[in-house]
PDB file of C-alpha atoms in Angstrom:
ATOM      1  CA  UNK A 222     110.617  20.107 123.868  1.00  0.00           C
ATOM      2  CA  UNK A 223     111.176  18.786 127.303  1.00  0.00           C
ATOM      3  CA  UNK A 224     107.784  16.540 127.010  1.00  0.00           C
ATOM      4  CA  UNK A 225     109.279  14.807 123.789  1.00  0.00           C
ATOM      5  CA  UNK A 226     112.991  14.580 124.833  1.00  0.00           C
ATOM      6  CA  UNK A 227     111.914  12.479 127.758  1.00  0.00           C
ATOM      7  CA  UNK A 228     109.235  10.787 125.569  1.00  0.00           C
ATOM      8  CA  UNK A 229     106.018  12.376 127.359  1.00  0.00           C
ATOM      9  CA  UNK A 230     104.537  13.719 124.712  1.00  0.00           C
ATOM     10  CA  UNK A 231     101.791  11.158 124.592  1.00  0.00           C
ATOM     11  CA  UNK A 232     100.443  13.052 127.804  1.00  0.00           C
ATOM     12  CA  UNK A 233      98.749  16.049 125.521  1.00  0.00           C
ATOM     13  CA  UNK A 234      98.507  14.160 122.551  1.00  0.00           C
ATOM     14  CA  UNK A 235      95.055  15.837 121.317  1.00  0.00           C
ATOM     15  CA  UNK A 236      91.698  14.088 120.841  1.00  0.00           C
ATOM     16  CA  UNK A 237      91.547  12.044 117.478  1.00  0.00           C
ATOM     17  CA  UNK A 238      88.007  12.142 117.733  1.00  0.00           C
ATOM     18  CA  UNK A 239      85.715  12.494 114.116  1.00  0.00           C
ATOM     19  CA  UNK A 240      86.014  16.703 113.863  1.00  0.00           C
ATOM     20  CA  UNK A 241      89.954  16.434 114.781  1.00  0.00           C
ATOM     21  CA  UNK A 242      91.147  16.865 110.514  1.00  0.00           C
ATOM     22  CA  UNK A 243      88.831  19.286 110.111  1.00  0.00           C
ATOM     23  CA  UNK A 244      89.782  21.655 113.566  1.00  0.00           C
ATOM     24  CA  UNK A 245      93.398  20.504 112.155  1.00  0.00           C
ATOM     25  CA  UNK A 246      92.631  22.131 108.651  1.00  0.00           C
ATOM     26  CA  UNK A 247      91.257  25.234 110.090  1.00  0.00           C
ATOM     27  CA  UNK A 248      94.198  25.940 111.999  1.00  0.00           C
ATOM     28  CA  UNK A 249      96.709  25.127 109.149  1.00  0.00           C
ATOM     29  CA  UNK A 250      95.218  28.021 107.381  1.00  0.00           C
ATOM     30  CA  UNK A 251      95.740  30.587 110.101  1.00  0.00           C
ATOM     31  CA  UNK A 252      98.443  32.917 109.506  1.00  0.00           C
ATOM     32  CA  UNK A 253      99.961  32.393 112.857  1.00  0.00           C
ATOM     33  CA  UNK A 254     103.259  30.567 112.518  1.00  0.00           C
ATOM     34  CA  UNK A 255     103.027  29.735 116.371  1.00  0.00           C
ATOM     35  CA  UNK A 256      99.341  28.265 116.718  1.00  0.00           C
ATOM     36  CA  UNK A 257     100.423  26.112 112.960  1.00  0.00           C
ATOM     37  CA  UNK A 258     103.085  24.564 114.789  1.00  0.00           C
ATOM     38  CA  UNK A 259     101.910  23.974 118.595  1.00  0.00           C
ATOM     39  CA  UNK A 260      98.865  22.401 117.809  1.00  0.00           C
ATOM     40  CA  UNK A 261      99.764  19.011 116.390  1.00  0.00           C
ATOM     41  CA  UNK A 262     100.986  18.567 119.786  1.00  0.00           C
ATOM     42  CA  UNK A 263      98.153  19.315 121.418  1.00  0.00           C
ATOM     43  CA  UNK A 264      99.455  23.022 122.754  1.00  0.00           C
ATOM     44  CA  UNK A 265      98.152  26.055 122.159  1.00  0.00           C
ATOM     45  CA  UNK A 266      98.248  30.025 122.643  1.00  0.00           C
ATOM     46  CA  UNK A 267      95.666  32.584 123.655  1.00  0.00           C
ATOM     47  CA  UNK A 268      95.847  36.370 123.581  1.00  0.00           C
ATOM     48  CA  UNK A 269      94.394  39.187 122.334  1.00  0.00           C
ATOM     49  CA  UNK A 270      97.118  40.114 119.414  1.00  0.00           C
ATOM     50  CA  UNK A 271      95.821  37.364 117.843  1.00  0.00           C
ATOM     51  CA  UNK A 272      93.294  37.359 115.014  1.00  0.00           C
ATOM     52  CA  UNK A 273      89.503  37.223 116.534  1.00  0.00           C
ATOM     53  CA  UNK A 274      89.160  34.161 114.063  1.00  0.00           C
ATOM     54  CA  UNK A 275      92.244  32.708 115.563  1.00  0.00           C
ATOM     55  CA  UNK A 276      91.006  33.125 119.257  1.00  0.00           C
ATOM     56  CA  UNK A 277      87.612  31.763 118.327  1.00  0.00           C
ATOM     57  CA  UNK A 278      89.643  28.512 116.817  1.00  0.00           C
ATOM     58  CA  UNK A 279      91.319  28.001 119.533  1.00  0.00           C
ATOM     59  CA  UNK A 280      88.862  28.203 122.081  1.00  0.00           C
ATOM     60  CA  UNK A 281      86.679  26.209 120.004  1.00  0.00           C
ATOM     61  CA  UNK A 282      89.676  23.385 119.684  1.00  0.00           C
ATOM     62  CA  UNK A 283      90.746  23.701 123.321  1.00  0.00           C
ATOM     63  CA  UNK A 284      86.940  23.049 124.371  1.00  0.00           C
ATOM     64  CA  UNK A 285      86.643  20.131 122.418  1.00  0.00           C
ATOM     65  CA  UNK A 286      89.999  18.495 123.321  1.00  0.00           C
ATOM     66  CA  UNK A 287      91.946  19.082 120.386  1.00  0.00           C
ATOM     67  CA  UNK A 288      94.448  21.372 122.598  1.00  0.00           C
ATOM     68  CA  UNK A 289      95.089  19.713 126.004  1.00  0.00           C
ATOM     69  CA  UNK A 290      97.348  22.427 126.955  1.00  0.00           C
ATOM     70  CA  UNK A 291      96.122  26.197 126.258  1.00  0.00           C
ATOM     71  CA  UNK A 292      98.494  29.238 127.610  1.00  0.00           C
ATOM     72  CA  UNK A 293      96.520  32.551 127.496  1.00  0.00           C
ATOM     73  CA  UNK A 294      96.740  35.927 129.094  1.00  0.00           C
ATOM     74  CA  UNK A 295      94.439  36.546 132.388  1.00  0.00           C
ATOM     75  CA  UNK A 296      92.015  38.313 130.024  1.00  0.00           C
ATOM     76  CA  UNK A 297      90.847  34.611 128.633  1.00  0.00           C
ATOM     77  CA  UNK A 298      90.788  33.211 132.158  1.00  0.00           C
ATOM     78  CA  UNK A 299      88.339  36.388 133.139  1.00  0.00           C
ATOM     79  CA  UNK A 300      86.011  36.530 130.019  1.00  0.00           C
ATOM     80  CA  UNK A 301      85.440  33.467 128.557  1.00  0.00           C
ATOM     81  CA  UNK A 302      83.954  30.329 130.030  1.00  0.00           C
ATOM     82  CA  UNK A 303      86.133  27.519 128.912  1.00  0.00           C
ATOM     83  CA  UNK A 304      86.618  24.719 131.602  1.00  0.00           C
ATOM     84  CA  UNK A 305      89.714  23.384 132.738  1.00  0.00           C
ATOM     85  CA  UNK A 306      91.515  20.421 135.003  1.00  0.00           C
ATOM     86  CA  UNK A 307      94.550  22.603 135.792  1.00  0.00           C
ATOM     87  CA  UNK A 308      95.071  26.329 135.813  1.00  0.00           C
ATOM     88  CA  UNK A 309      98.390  28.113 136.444  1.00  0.00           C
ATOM     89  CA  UNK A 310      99.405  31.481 137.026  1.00  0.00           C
ATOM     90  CA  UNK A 311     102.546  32.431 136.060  1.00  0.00           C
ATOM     91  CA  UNK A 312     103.511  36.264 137.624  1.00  0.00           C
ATOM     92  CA  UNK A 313     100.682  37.929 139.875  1.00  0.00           C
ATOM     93  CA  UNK A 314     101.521  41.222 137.849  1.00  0.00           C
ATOM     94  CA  UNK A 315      98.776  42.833 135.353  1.00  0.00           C
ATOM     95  CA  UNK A 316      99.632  45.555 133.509  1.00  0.00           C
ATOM     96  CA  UNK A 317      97.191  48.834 134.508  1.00  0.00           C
ATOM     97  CA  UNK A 318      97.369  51.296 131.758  1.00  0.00           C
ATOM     98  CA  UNK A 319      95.986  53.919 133.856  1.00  0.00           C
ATOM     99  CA  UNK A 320      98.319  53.798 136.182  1.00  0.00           C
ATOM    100  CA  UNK A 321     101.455  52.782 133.576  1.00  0.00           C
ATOM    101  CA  UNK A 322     102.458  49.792 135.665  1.00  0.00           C
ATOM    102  CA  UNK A 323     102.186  47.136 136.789  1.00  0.00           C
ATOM    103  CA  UNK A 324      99.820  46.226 139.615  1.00  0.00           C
ATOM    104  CA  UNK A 325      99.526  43.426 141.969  1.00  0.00           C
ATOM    105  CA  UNK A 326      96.542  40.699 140.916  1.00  0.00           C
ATOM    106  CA  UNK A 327      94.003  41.386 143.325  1.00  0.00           C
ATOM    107  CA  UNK A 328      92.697  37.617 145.360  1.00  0.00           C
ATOM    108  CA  UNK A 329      89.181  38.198 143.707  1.00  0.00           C
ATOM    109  CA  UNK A 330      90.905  37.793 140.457  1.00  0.00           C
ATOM    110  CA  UNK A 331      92.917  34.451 141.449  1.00  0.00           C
ATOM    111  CA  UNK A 332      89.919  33.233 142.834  1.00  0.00           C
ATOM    112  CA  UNK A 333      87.671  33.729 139.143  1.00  0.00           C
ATOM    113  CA  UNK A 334      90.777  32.398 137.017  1.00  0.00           C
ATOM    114  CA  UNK A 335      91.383  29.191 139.280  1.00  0.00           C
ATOM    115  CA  UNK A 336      87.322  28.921 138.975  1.00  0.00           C
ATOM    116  CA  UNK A 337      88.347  27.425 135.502  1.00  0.00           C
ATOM    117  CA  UNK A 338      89.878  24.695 137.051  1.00  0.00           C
ATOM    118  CA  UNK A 339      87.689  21.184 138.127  1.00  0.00           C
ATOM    119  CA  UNK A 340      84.165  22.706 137.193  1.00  0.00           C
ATOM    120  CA  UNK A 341      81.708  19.889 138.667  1.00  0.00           C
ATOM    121  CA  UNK A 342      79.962  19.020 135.500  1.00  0.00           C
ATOM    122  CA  UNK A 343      83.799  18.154 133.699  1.00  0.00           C
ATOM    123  CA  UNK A 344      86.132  17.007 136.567  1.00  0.00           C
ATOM    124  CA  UNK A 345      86.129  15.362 140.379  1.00  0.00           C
ATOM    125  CA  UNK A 346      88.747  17.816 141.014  1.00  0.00           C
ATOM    126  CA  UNK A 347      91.023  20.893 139.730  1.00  0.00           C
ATOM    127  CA  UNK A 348      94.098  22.263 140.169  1.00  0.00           C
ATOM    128  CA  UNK A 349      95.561  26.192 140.683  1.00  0.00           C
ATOM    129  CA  UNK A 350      99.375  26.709 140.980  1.00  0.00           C
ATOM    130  CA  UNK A 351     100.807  29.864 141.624  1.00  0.00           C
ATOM    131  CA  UNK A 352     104.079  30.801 140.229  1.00  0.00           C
ATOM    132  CA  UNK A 353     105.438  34.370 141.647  1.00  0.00           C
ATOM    133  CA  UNK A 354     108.256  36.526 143.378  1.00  0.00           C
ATOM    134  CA  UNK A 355     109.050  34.978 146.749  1.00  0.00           C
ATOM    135  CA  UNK A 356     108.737  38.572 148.139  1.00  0.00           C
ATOM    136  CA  UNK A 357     104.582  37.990 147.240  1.00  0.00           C
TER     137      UNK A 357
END
């Protein structure tokens, strides 16, 4: 909202390139309300209550530029190899369902999820930003 009140929005406008109506169709179809109406935008979500057709879209449409801005849980940033220029962490909290709380994120796992940002082969350069507790 902020991006198109300020008239921004051209910053994640997605990739018009030849397979864009055709990602654009796919995800029109998708039952999820909130991935219908991000992506024309060029936003999009990531988690694992999602349909496995759903995720696959999206990382499929995120890889290829159609989403410029992708917001996932840690689990996407850990298991799946999809590049990016920036990568932020919001909260350094993961749930631990053995212990049945929350648990600090350990450096090892900072280190793999801001390994998405700037791979060589895509960018000069990434970006990690931490957002957290001042107490951490």
């Amino acid at each position: 909202e902020m991006a198109k009140n300020q008239g921004d929005i051209m910053y994640f406008a997605p990739n018009q390139s030849a397979d864009y109506g055709s990602a654009e169709k796919q995800i029109q179809k998708s039952r999820n309300k909130q991935l219908r109406e991000l992506f024309p935008d060029g936003f999009g979500i990531h988690h694992a209550g999602m349909l496995r057709q759903d995720r696959n879209l999206v990382e499929s449409c995120f890889s290829r530029g159609h989403i410029k801005v992708l917001v996932c849980t840690a689990t996407l940033a850990w298991g799946v190899n999809l590049p990016a220029h920036a990568v932020i962490i919001k909260g350094t909290q993961i749930y631990d369902a053995k212990r049945g709380s929350f648990v600090d994120l350990g450096i090892l796992d900072v280190m793999q999820i801001f390994g998405r940002a700037g791979r060589p082969q895509f960018d000069k350069f990434g970006e990690g930003t931490i957002i957290t507790a001042h107490d951490k």
